[in-house]
PDB file of N, CA and C in Angstrom:
ATOM      1  N   SER A 109       0.835  -1.186   0.000  1.00 64.00           N
ATOM      2  CA  SER A 109       0.000   0.000   0.000  1.00 64.00           C
ATOM      3  C   SER A 109       0.881   1.251   0.000  1.00 64.00           C
ATOM      4  N   THR A 110       0.296   2.382  -0.345  1.00 68.00           N
ATOM      5  CA  THR A 110       1.032   3.645  -0.391  1.00 68.00           C
ATOM      6  C   THR A 110       1.351   4.126   1.017  1.00 68.00           C
ATOM      7  N   PRO A 111       2.603   4.501   1.293  1.00 80.00           N
ATOM      8  CA  PRO A 111       2.917   5.105   2.587  1.00 80.00           C
ATOM      9  C   PRO A 111       2.044   6.346   2.796  1.00 80.00           C
ATOM     10  N   HIS A 112       1.639   6.567   4.037  1.00 87.00           N
ATOM     11  CA  HIS A 112       0.734   7.672   4.318  1.00 87.00           C
ATOM     12  C   HIS A 112       1.375   8.695   5.243  1.00 87.00           C
ATOM     13  N   PRO A 113       1.455   9.965   4.805  1.00 89.00           N
ATOM     14  CA  PRO A 113       1.986  11.013   5.679  1.00 89.00           C
ATOM     15  C   PRO A 113       1.081  11.187   6.894  1.00 89.00           C
ATOM     16  N   LEU A 114       1.669  11.214   8.072  1.00 87.00           N
ATOM     17  CA  LEU A 114       0.890  11.322   9.296  1.00 87.00           C
ATOM     18  C   LEU A 114       0.903  12.720   9.884  1.00 87.00           C
ATOM     19  N   HIS A 115       2.087  13.301   9.989  1.00 89.00           N
ATOM     20  CA  HIS A 115       2.208  14.555  10.719  1.00 89.00           C
ATOM     21  C   HIS A 115       3.297  15.423  10.110  1.00 89.00           C
ATOM     22  N   ILE A 116       3.039  16.718  10.066  1.00 95.00           N
ATOM     23  CA  ILE A 116       4.035  17.677   9.600  1.00 95.00           C
ATOM     24  C   ILE A 116       4.017  18.851  10.579  1.00 95.00           C
ATOM     25  N   LYS A 117       5.206  19.320  10.942  1.00 93.00           N
ATOM     26  CA  LYS A 117       5.323  20.408  11.919  1.00 93.00           C
ATOM     27  C   LYS A 117       5.453  21.749  11.216  1.00 93.00           C
ATOM     28  N   GLY A 118       4.890  22.782  11.840  1.00 96.00           N
ATOM     29  CA  GLY A 118       5.019  24.137  11.328  1.00 96.00           C
ATOM     30  C   GLY A 118       6.445  24.652  11.474  1.00 96.00           C
ATOM     31  N   VAL A 119       6.790  25.659  10.681  1.00 97.00           N
ATOM     32  CA  VAL A 119       8.146  26.209  10.659  1.00 97.00           C
ATOM     33  C   VAL A 119       8.059  27.732  10.666  1.00 97.00           C
ATOM     34  N   GLU A 120       9.023  28.373  11.351  1.00 97.00           N
ATOM     35  CA  GLU A 120       9.118  29.828  11.361  1.00 97.00           C
ATOM     36  C   GLU A 120      10.551  30.229  11.032  1.00 97.00           C
ATOM     37  N   VAL A 121      10.704  31.108  10.026  1.00 97.00           N
ATOM     38  CA  VAL A 121      12.036  31.578   9.606  1.00 97.00           C
ATOM     39  C   VAL A 121      11.969  33.060   9.277  1.00 97.00           C
ATOM     40  N   ASN A 122      13.138  33.672   9.158  1.00 95.00           N
ATOM     41  CA  ASN A 122      13.236  35.042   8.661  1.00 95.00           C
ATOM     42  C   ASN A 122      13.277  35.004   7.143  1.00 95.00           C
ATOM     43  N   ALA A 123      12.833  36.070   6.505  1.00 95.00           N
ATOM     44  CA  ALA A 123      12.862  36.160   5.044  1.00 95.00           C
ATOM     45  C   ALA A 123      14.283  35.913   4.542  1.00 95.00           C
ATOM     46  N   GLY A 124      14.397  35.157   3.447  1.00 94.00           N
ATOM     47  CA  GLY A 124      15.698  34.853   2.866  1.00 94.00           C
ATOM     48  C   GLY A 124      16.297  33.553   3.363  1.00 94.00           C
ATOM     49  N   GLN A 125      15.785  33.032   4.479  1.00 95.00           N
ATOM     50  CA  GLN A 125      16.301  31.778   5.025  1.00 95.00           C
ATOM     51  C   GLN A 125      15.622  30.582   4.369  1.00 95.00           C
ATOM     52  N   THR A 126      16.164  29.388   4.637  1.00 96.00           N
ATOM     53  CA  THR A 126      15.570  28.144   4.167  1.00 96.00           C
ATOM     54  C   THR A 126      14.676  27.578   5.261  1.00 96.00           C
ATOM     55  N   ALA A 127      13.444  27.275   4.911  1.00 97.00           N
ATOM     56  CA  ALA A 127      12.504  26.640   5.842  1.00 97.00           C
ATOM     57  C   ALA A 127      12.568  25.135   5.608  1.00 97.00           C
ATOM     58  N   THR A 128      12.885  24.361   6.649  1.00 97.00           N
ATOM     59  CA  THR A 128      12.961  22.906   6.525  1.00 97.00           C
ATOM     60  C   THR A 128      11.780  22.274   7.242  1.00 97.00           C
ATOM     61  N   PHE A 129      10.927  21.613   6.476  1.00 98.00           N
ATOM     62  CA  PHE A 129       9.777  20.893   7.021  1.00 98.00           C
ATOM     63  C   PHE A 129      10.161  19.439   7.222  1.00 98.00           C
ATOM     64  N   GLN A 130       9.617  18.826   8.270  1.00 96.00           N
ATOM     65  CA  GLN A 130       9.803  17.395   8.498  1.00 96.00           C
ATOM     66  C   GLN A 130       8.436  16.745   8.593  1.00 96.00           C
ATOM     67  N   CYS A 131       8.243  15.709   7.796  1.00 96.00           N
ATOM     68  CA  CYS A 131       6.967  15.018   7.712  1.00 96.00           C
ATOM     69  C   CYS A 131       7.155  13.558   8.117  1.00 96.00           C
ATOM     70  N   THR A 132       6.392  13.110   9.108  1.00 94.00           N
ATOM     71  CA  THR A 132       6.428  11.710   9.525  1.00 94.00           C
ATOM     72  C   THR A 132       5.523  10.906   8.597  1.00 94.00           C
ATOM     73  N   VAL A 133       6.051   9.804   8.065  1.00 92.00           N
ATOM     74  CA  VAL A 133       5.325   8.982   7.098  1.00 92.00           C
ATOM     75  C   VAL A 133       5.191   7.561   7.635  1.00 92.00           C
ATOM     76  N   ASN A 134       3.984   7.025   7.592  1.00 90.00           N
ATOM     77  CA  ASN A 134       3.716   5.656   8.023  1.00 90.00           C
ATOM     78  C   ASN A 134       3.890   4.727   6.826  1.00 90.00           C
ATOM     79  N   GLY A 135       4.734   3.712   6.956  1.00 83.00           N
ATOM     80  CA  GLY A 135       5.017   2.792   5.868  1.00 83.00           C
ATOM     81  C   GLY A 135       6.516   2.711   5.641  1.00 83.00           C
ATOM     82  N   GLN A 136       6.911   1.977   4.620  1.00 76.00           N
ATOM     83  CA  GLN A 136       8.329   1.833   4.296  1.00 76.00           C
ATOM     84  C   GLN A 136       8.646   2.644   3.044  1.00 76.00           C
ATOM     85  N   PRO A 137       9.831   3.284   3.022  1.00 71.00           N
ATOM     86  CA  PRO A 137      10.210   4.033   1.807  1.00 71.00           C
ATOM     87  C   PRO A 137      10.203   3.096   0.590  1.00 71.00           C
ATOM     88  N   GLN A 138       9.713   3.612  -0.539  1.00 74.00           N
ATOM     89  CA  GLN A 138       9.643   2.827  -1.765  1.00 74.00           C
ATOM     90  C   GLN A 138      10.349   3.570  -2.883  1.00 74.00           C
ATOM     91  N   SER A 139      10.936   2.823  -3.806  1.00 75.00           N
ATOM     92  CA  SER A 139      11.690   3.450  -4.885  1.00 75.00           C
ATOM     93  C   SER A 139      10.782   4.183  -5.878  1.00 75.00           C
ATOM     94  N   HIS A 140       9.545   3.736  -6.045  1.00 81.00           N
ATOM     95  CA  HIS A 140       8.645   4.370  -7.011  1.00 81.00           C
ATOM     96  C   HIS A 140       7.643   5.282  -6.326  1.00 81.00           C
ATOM     97  N   LEU A 141       8.075   5.936  -5.260  1.00 85.00           N
ATOM     98  CA  LEU A 141       7.208   6.827  -4.499  1.00 85.00           C
ATOM     99  C   LEU A 141       7.704   8.261  -4.647  1.00 85.00           C
ATOM    100  N   LEU A 142       6.806   9.163  -4.987  1.00 91.00           N
ATOM    101  CA  LEU A 142       7.142  10.581  -5.061  1.00 91.00           C
ATOM    102  C   LEU A 142       6.652  11.246  -3.775  1.00 91.00           C
ATOM    103  N   LEU A 143       7.587  11.806  -3.028  1.00 93.00           N
ATOM    104  CA  LEU A 143       7.263  12.526  -1.794  1.00 93.00           C
ATOM    105  C   LEU A 143       7.537  13.995  -2.031  1.00 93.00           C
ATOM    106  N   TYR A 144       6.531  14.839  -1.845  1.00 96.00           N
ATOM    107  CA  TYR A 144       6.779  16.264  -2.027  1.00 96.00           C
ATOM    108  C   TYR A 144       5.936  17.103  -1.076  1.00 96.00           C
ATOM    109  N   LEU A 145       6.370  18.339  -0.928  1.00 97.00           N
ATOM    110  CA  LEU A 145       5.713  19.322  -0.081  1.00 97.00           C
ATOM    111  C   LEU A 145       4.952  20.262  -0.999  1.00 97.00           C
ATOM    112  N   GLN A 146       3.711  20.572  -0.636  1.00 97.00           N
ATOM    113  CA  GLN A 146       2.891  21.445  -1.467  1.00 97.00           C
ATOM    114  C   GLN A 146       2.353  22.593  -0.619  1.00 97.00           C
ATOM    115  N   GLY A 147       2.598  23.819  -1.077  1.00 96.00           N
ATOM    116  CA  GLY A 147       2.102  24.997  -0.383  1.00 96.00           C
ATOM    117  C   GLY A 147       0.827  25.503  -1.027  1.00 96.00           C
ATOM    118  N   MET A 148      -0.037  26.123  -0.228  1.00 93.00           N
ATOM    119  CA  MET A 148      -1.293  26.673  -0.746  1.00 93.00           C
ATOM    120  C   MET A 148      -1.031  27.739  -1.818  1.00 93.00           C
ATOM    121  N   GLY A 149       0.112  28.422  -1.713  1.00 90.00           N
ATOM    122  CA  GLY A 149       0.450  29.470  -2.679  1.00 90.00           C
ATOM    123  C   GLY A 149       1.112  28.946  -3.939  1.00 90.00           C
ATOM    124  N   GLY A 150       1.243  27.614  -4.077  1.00 90.00           N
ATOM    125  CA  GLY A 150       1.821  27.032  -5.275  1.00 90.00           C
ATOM    126  C   GLY A 150       3.270  26.596  -5.142  1.00 90.00           C
ATOM    127  N   ARG A 151       3.922  26.952  -4.052  1.00 93.00           N
ATOM    128  CA  ARG A 151       5.325  26.550  -3.850  1.00 93.00           C
ATOM    129  C   ARG A 151       5.391  25.052  -3.578  1.00 93.00           C
ATOM    130  N   GLN A 152       6.371  24.361  -4.182  1.00 95.00           N
ATOM    131  CA  GLN A 152       6.547  22.919  -3.976  1.00 95.00           C
ATOM    132  C   GLN A 152       8.014  22.606  -3.724  1.00 95.00           C
ATOM    133  N   ALA A 153       8.243  21.470  -3.063  1.00 96.00           N
ATOM    134  CA  ALA A 153       9.608  20.996  -2.830  1.00 96.00           C
ATOM    135  C   ALA A 153       9.587  19.475  -2.793  1.00 96.00           C
ATOM    136  N   ILE A 154      10.583  18.858  -3.412  1.00 94.00           N
ATOM    137  CA  ILE A 154      10.743  17.405  -3.393  1.00 94.00           C
ATOM    138  C   ILE A 154      11.519  17.029  -2.127  1.00 94.00           C
ATOM    139  N   ALA A 155      11.232  15.851  -1.566  1.00 94.00           N
ATOM    140  CA  ALA A 155      11.937  15.395  -0.361  1.00 94.00           C
ATOM    141  C   ALA A 155      13.439  15.371  -0.620  1.00 94.00           C
ATOM    142  N   LYS A 156      14.209  15.966   0.298  1.00 95.00           N
ATOM    143  CA  LYS A 156      15.668  15.968   0.138  1.00 95.00           C
ATOM    144  C   LYS A 156      16.292  14.744   0.776  1.00 95.00           C
ATOM    145  N   GLU A 157      15.647  14.194   1.816  1.00 93.00           N
ATOM    146  CA  GLU A 157      16.159  12.976   2.446  1.00 93.00           C
ATOM    147  C   GLU A 157      15.062  12.323   3.278  1.00 93.00           C
ATOM    148  N   THR A 158      15.257  11.044   3.557  1.00 92.00           N
ATOM    149  CA  THR A 158      14.362  10.314   4.457  1.00 92.00           C
ATOM    150  C   THR A 158      15.209   9.580   5.491  1.00 92.00           C
ATOM    151  N   LYS A 159      14.711   9.536   6.720  1.00 93.00           N
ATOM    152  CA  LYS A 159      15.396   8.830   7.803  1.00 93.00           C
ATOM    153  C   LYS A 159      14.417   7.886   8.475  1.00 93.00           C
ATOM    154  N   SER A 160      14.835   6.647   8.635  1.00 91.00           N
ATOM    155  CA  SER A 160      13.983   5.647   9.263  1.00 91.00           C
ATOM    156  C   SER A 160      13.863   5.889  10.764  1.00 91.00           C
ATOM    157  N   VAL A 161      12.632   5.804  11.278  1.00 91.00           N
ATOM    158  CA  VAL A 161      12.377   5.907  12.706  1.00 91.00           C
ATOM    159  C   VAL A 161      12.265   4.498  13.288  1.00 91.00           C
ATOM    160  N   ASN A 162      11.546   3.634  12.563  1.00 91.00           N
ATOM    161  CA  ASN A 162      11.421   2.216  12.889  1.00 91.00           C
ATOM    162  C   ASN A 162      11.037   1.502  11.595  1.00 91.00           C
ATOM    163  N   PRO A 163      10.864   0.170  11.599  1.00 88.00           N
ATOM    164  CA  PRO A 163      10.588  -0.533  10.332  1.00 88.00           C
ATOM    165  C   PRO A 163       9.324  -0.077   9.597  1.00 88.00           C
ATOM    166  N   GLN A 164       8.393   0.564  10.286  1.00 89.00           N
ATOM    167  CA  GLN A 164       7.151   0.975   9.637  1.00 89.00           C
ATOM    168  C   GLN A 164       6.936   2.494   9.612  1.00 89.00           C
ATOM    169  N   ARG A 165       7.981   3.271   9.909  1.00 91.00           N
ATOM    170  CA  ARG A 165       7.804   4.721   9.952  1.00 91.00           C
ATOM    171  C   ARG A 165       9.120   5.419   9.615  1.00 91.00           C
ATOM    172  N   TYR A 166       9.029   6.527   8.886  1.00 92.00           N
ATOM    173  CA  TYR A 166      10.217   7.319   8.585  1.00 92.00           C
ATOM    174  C   TYR A 166       9.850   8.796   8.519  1.00 92.00           C
ATOM    175  N   VAL A 167      10.879   9.637   8.502  1.00 94.00           N
ATOM    176  CA  VAL A 167      10.692  11.081   8.440  1.00 94.00           C
ATOM    177  C   VAL A 167      11.311  11.589   7.142  1.00 94.00           C
ATOM    178  N   ALA A 168      10.525  12.355   6.389  1.00 94.00           N
ATOM    179  CA  ALA A 168      11.005  12.973   5.154  1.00 94.00           C
ATOM    180  C   ALA A 168      11.240  14.462   5.410  1.00 94.00           C
ATOM    181  N   SER A 169      12.345  15.002   4.885  1.00 97.00           N
ATOM    182  CA  SER A 169      12.676  16.417   5.049  1.00 97.00           C
ATOM    183  C   SER A 169      12.544  17.144   3.722  1.00 97.00           C
ATOM    184  N   PHE A 170      12.041  18.375   3.790  1.00 97.00           N
ATOM    185  CA  PHE A 170      11.830  19.214   2.603  1.00 97.00           C
ATOM    186  C   PHE A 170      12.373  20.609   2.878  1.00 97.00           C
ATOM    187  N   ASP A 171      13.033  21.210   1.893  1.00 97.00           N
ATOM    188  CA  ASP A 171      13.543  22.569   2.025  1.00 97.00           C
ATOM    189  C   ASP A 171      12.776  23.531   1.122  1.00 97.00           C
ATOM    190  N   VAL A 172      12.329  24.641   1.696  1.00 97.00           N
ATOM    191  CA  VAL A 172      11.779  25.757   0.922  1.00 97.00           C
ATOM    192  C   VAL A 172      12.850  26.842   1.028  1.00 97.00           C
ATOM    193  N   LYS A 173      13.577  27.046  -0.073  1.00 96.00           N
ATOM    194  CA  LYS A 173      14.747  27.937  -0.054  1.00 96.00           C
ATOM    195  C   LYS A 173      14.383  29.376  -0.394  1.00 96.00           C
ATOM    196  N   ASN A 174      15.234  30.302   0.087  1.00 94.00           N
ATOM    197  CA  ASN A 174      15.075  31.733  -0.205  1.00 94.00           C
ATOM    198  C   ASN A 174      13.650  32.215   0.047  1.00 94.00           C
ATOM    199  N   THR A 175      13.164  31.978   1.245  1.00 95.00           N
ATOM    200  CA  THR A 175      11.782  32.316   1.571  1.00 95.00           C
ATOM    201  C   THR A 175      11.520  33.819   1.523  1.00 95.00           C
ATOM    202  N   THR A 176      10.285  34.152   1.181  1.00 94.00           N
ATOM    203  CA  THR A 176       9.805  35.532   1.216  1.00 94.00           C
ATOM    204  C   THR A 176       8.512  35.541   2.017  1.00 94.00           C
ATOM    205  N   LYS A 177       8.030  36.734   2.349  1.00 93.00           N
ATOM    206  CA  LYS A 177       6.762  36.837   3.083  1.00 93.00           C
ATOM    207  C   LYS A 177       5.639  36.141   2.307  1.00 93.00           C
ATOM    208  N   GLY A 178       5.725  36.147   0.978  1.00 94.00           N
ATOM    209  CA  GLY A 178       4.708  35.520   0.137  1.00 94.00           C
ATOM    210  C   GLY A 178       4.658  34.004   0.262  1.00 94.00           C
ATOM    211  N   ASP A 179       5.713  33.391   0.815  1.00 96.00           N
ATOM    212  CA  ASP A 179       5.726  31.939   1.011  1.00 96.00           C
ATOM    213  C   ASP A 179       4.987  31.527   2.285  1.00 96.00           C
ATOM    214  N   SER A 180       4.667  32.499   3.135  1.00 96.00           N
ATOM    215  CA  SER A 180       3.933  32.191   4.366  1.00 96.00           C
ATOM    216  C   SER A 180       2.600  31.542   4.019  1.00 96.00           C
ATOM    217  N   GLY A 181       2.172  30.615   4.864  1.00 97.00           N
ATOM    218  CA  GLY A 181       0.882  29.962   4.634  1.00 97.00           C
ATOM    219  C   GLY A 181       0.934  28.495   4.988  1.00 97.00           C
ATOM    220  N   ARG A 182      -0.049  27.763   4.481  1.00 98.00           N
ATOM    221  CA  ARG A 182      -0.202  26.354   4.830  1.00 98.00           C
ATOM    222  C   ARG A 182       0.479  25.442   3.806  1.00 98.00           C
ATOM    223  N   TYR A 183       1.140  24.400   4.328  1.00 98.00           N
ATOM    224  CA  TYR A 183       1.845  23.412   3.513  1.00 98.00           C
ATOM    225  C   TYR A 183       1.426  22.021   3.950  1.00 98.00           C
ATOM    226  N   ARG A 184       1.462  21.071   3.011  1.00 97.00           N
ATOM    227  CA  ARG A 184       1.176  19.679   3.347  1.00 97.00           C
ATOM    228  C   ARG A 184       2.134  18.764   2.620  1.00 97.00           C
ATOM    229  N   CYS A 185       2.299  17.571   3.168  1.00 97.00           N
ATOM    230  CA  CYS A 185       3.180  16.544   2.626  1.00 97.00           C
ATOM    231  C   CYS A 185       2.327  15.576   1.803  1.00 97.00           C
ATOM    232  N   ILE A 186       2.800  15.225   0.607  1.00 95.00           N
ATOM    233  CA  ILE A 186       2.056  14.318  -0.275  1.00 95.00           C
ATOM    234  C   ILE A 186       2.950  13.152  -0.689  1.00 95.00           C
ATOM    235  N   ALA A 187       2.416  11.944  -0.550  1.00 92.00           N
ATOM    236  CA  ALA A 187       3.097  10.716  -0.997  1.00 92.00           C
ATOM    237  C   ALA A 187       2.288  10.164  -2.165  1.00 92.00           C
ATOM    238  N   GLN A 188       2.932  10.034  -3.340  1.00 90.00           N
ATOM    239  CA  GLN A 188       2.214   9.607  -4.538  1.00 90.00           C
ATOM    240  C   GLN A 188       2.923   8.416  -5.175  1.00 90.00           C
ATOM    241  N   SER A 189       2.159   7.359  -5.440  1.00 84.00           N
ATOM    242  CA  SER A 189       2.695   6.185  -6.128  1.00 84.00           C
ATOM    243  C   SER A 189       1.646   5.679  -7.114  1.00 84.00           C
ATOM    244  N   GLU A 190       2.003   4.602  -7.825  1.00 83.00           N
ATOM    245  CA  GLU A 190       1.038   4.030  -8.773  1.00 83.00           C
ATOM    246  C   GLU A 190      -0.168   3.433  -8.050  1.00 83.00           C
ATOM    247  N   ARG A 191      -0.041   3.215  -6.752  1.00 82.00           N
ATOM    248  CA  ARG A 191      -1.145   2.634  -5.969  1.00 82.00           C
ATOM    249  C   ARG A 191      -2.081   3.669  -5.361  1.00 82.00           C
ATOM    250  N   GLY A 192      -1.686   4.946  -5.399  1.00 86.00           N
ATOM    251  CA  GLY A 192      -2.549   5.968  -4.832  1.00 86.00           C
ATOM    252  C   GLY A 192      -1.779   7.136  -4.265  1.00 86.00           C
ATOM    253  N   VAL A 193      -2.509   7.993  -3.548  1.00 91.00           N
ATOM    254  CA  VAL A 193      -1.940   9.217  -2.983  1.00 91.00           C
ATOM    255  C   VAL A 193      -2.299   9.302  -1.505  1.00 91.00           C
ATOM    256  N   GLY A 194      -1.311   9.672  -0.682  1.00 92.00           N
ATOM    257  CA  GLY A 194      -1.540   9.935   0.734  1.00 92.00           C
ATOM    258  C   GLY A 194      -1.190  11.382   1.015  1.00 92.00           C
ATOM    259  N   VAL A 195      -2.013  12.044   1.840  1.00 94.00           N
ATOM    260  CA  VAL A 195      -1.825  13.468   2.110  1.00 94.00           C
ATOM    261  C   VAL A 195      -1.851  13.713   3.619  1.00 94.00           C
ATOM    262  N   SER A 196      -0.932  14.544   4.102  1.00 95.00           N
ATOM    263  CA  SER A 196      -0.901  14.894   5.522  1.00 95.00           C
ATOM    264  C   SER A 196      -1.873  16.033   5.807  1.00 95.00           C
ATOM    265  N   SER A 197      -2.007  16.365   7.062  1.00 94.00           N
ATOM    266  CA  SER A 197      -2.728  17.579   7.438  1.00 94.00           C
ATOM    267  C   SER A 197      -1.828  18.765   7.067  1.00 94.00           C
ATOM    268  N   TYR A 198      -2.330  19.976   7.256  1.00 96.00           N
ATOM    269  CA  TYR A 198      -1.549  21.167   6.927  1.00 96.00           C
ATOM    270  C   TYR A 198      -0.704  21.637   8.106  1.00 96.00           C
ATOM    271  N   ALA A 199       0.431  22.261   7.792  1.00 97.00           N
ATOM    272  CA  ALA A 199       1.283  22.919   8.779  1.00 97.00           C
ATOM    273  C   ALA A 199       1.534  24.335   8.284  1.00 97.00           C
ATOM    274  N   GLU A 200       1.777  25.227   9.206  1.00 98.00           N
ATOM    275  CA  GLU A 200       1.938  26.643   8.875  1.00 98.00           C
ATOM    276  C   GLU A 200       3.412  27.019   8.702  1.00 98.00           C
ATOM    277  N   LEU A 201       3.708  27.752   7.625  1.00 98.00           N
ATOM    278  CA  LEU A 201       5.020  28.369   7.456  1.00 98.00           C
ATOM    279  C   LEU A 201       4.845  29.851   7.742  1.00 98.00           C
ATOM    280  N   THR A 202       5.618  30.349   8.696  1.00 97.00           N
ATOM    281  CA  THR A 202       5.606  31.769   9.022  1.00 97.00           C
ATOM    282  C   THR A 202       6.952  32.358   8.609  1.00 97.00           C
ATOM    283  N   VAL A 203       6.915  33.300   7.668  1.00 96.00           N
ATOM    284  CA  VAL A 203       8.132  33.982   7.230  1.00 96.00           C
ATOM    285  C   VAL A 203       8.078  35.397   7.779  1.00 96.00           C
ATOM    286  N   LYS A 204       8.998  35.669   8.700  1.00 94.00           N
ATOM    287  CA  LYS A 204       9.066  37.000   9.302  1.00 94.00           C
ATOM    288  C   LYS A 204       9.922  37.895   8.423  1.00 94.00           C
ATOM    289  N   ARG A 205       9.724  39.186   8.558  1.00 82.00           N
ATOM    290  CA  ARG A 205      10.544  40.101   7.760  1.00 82.00           C
ATOM    291  C   ARG A 205      11.996  39.979   8.188  1.00 82.00           C
ATOM    292  N   GLU A 206      12.858  40.352   7.282  1.00 66.00           N
ATOM    293  CA  GLU A 206      14.286  40.272   7.557  1.00 66.00           C
ATOM    294  C   GLU A 206      14.636  41.225   8.693  1.00 66.00           C
ATOM    295  N   SER A 207      15.396  40.728   9.642  1.00 59.00           N
ATOM    296  CA  SER A 207      15.791  41.584  10.758  1.00 59.00           C
ATOM    297  C   SER A 207      17.091  42.299  10.411  1.00 59.00           C
ATOM    298  N   TRP A 208      17.165  43.534  10.774  1.00 60.00           N
ATOM    299  CA  TRP A 208      18.351  44.338  10.493  1.00 60.00           C
ATOM    300  C   TRP A 208      19.109  44.542  11.788  1.00 60.00           C
ATOM    301  N   PRO A 209      20.367  44.144  11.843  1.00 59.00           N
ATOM    302  CA  PRO A 209      21.144  44.334  13.068  1.00 59.00           C
ATOM    303  C   PRO A 209      21.501  45.804  13.277  1.00 59.00           C
ATOM    304  N   LEU A 210      21.629  46.195  14.516  1.00 55.00           N
ATOM    305  CA  LEU A 210      22.085  47.554  14.808  1.00 55.00           C
ATOM    306  C   LEU A 210      23.594  47.593  14.587  1.00 55.00           C
ATOM    307  N   ILE A 211      24.055  48.532  13.761  1.00 56.00           N
ATOM    308  CA  ILE A 211      25.482  48.593  13.416  1.00 56.00           C
ATOM    309  C   ILE A 211      26.146  49.741  14.169  1.00 56.00           C
ATOM    310  N   GLY A 212      25.804  49.948  15.348  1.00 56.00           N
ATOM    311  CA  GLY A 212      26.411  51.039  16.100  1.00 56.00           C
ATOM    312  C   GLY A 212      25.363  52.083  16.417  1.00 56.00           C
ATOM    313  N   CYS A 213      25.180  52.307  17.643  1.00 54.00           N
ATOM    314  CA  CYS A 213      24.204  53.276  18.085  1.00 54.00           C
ATOM    315  C   CYS A 213      24.946  54.231  18.997  1.00 54.00           C
ATOM    316  N   TRP A 214      25.073  55.460  18.567  1.00 54.00           N
ATOM    317  CA  TRP A 214      25.855  56.429  19.322  1.00 54.00           C
ATOM    318  C   TRP A 214      24.936  57.469  19.920  1.00 54.00           C
ATOM    319  N   MET A 215      25.214  57.802  21.146  1.00 56.00           N
ATOM    320  CA  MET A 215      24.465  58.871  21.789  1.00 56.00           C
ATOM    321  C   MET A 215      25.418  60.035  21.994  1.00 56.00           C
ATOM    322  N   PHE A 216      24.953  61.210  21.612  1.00 57.00           N
ATOM    323  CA  PHE A 216      25.769  62.411  21.784  1.00 57.00           C
ATOM    324  C   PHE A 216      25.120  63.285  22.859  1.00 57.00           C
ATOM    325  N   SER A 217      25.920  63.770  23.737  1.00 56.00           N
ATOM    326  CA  SER A 217      25.379  64.674  24.754  1.00 56.00           C
ATOM    327  C   SER A 217      25.925  66.072  24.497  1.00 56.00           C
ATOM    328  N   PRO A 218      25.109  67.062  24.756  1.00 62.00           N
ATOM    329  CA  PRO A 218      25.597  68.430  24.530  1.00 62.00           C
ATOM    330  C   PRO A 218      26.752  68.762  25.465  1.00 62.00           C
ATOM    331  N   VAL A 219      27.680  69.563  24.996  1.00 57.00           N
ATOM    332  CA  VAL A 219      28.857  69.935  25.791  1.00 57.00           C
ATOM    333  C   VAL A 219      28.573  71.159  26.618  1.00 57.00           C
TER     334      VAL A 219
END
């Protein structure tokens, strides 16, 4: 049967950073299985790696690179094979605006 995505965690990053989602999948990794991340805004990512948790469960990782505020929203994990499609629940990606470091703050007092 097709492995079924069970759970995906939300991610929060600053604009310009890479958001890495991790999706827990029930079943065994298969060679003819397409695992990808799908965002409500149309952004997609293919699984970059999978790690076994136990013989019947593994975790797939996905990277959304060079994030912008427009990438914020809901994402889900999809497992697709010739036998069918499994879909996880949604997780939230929050992209915060880029933070600017203070490069020196000087106070002047009158003489």
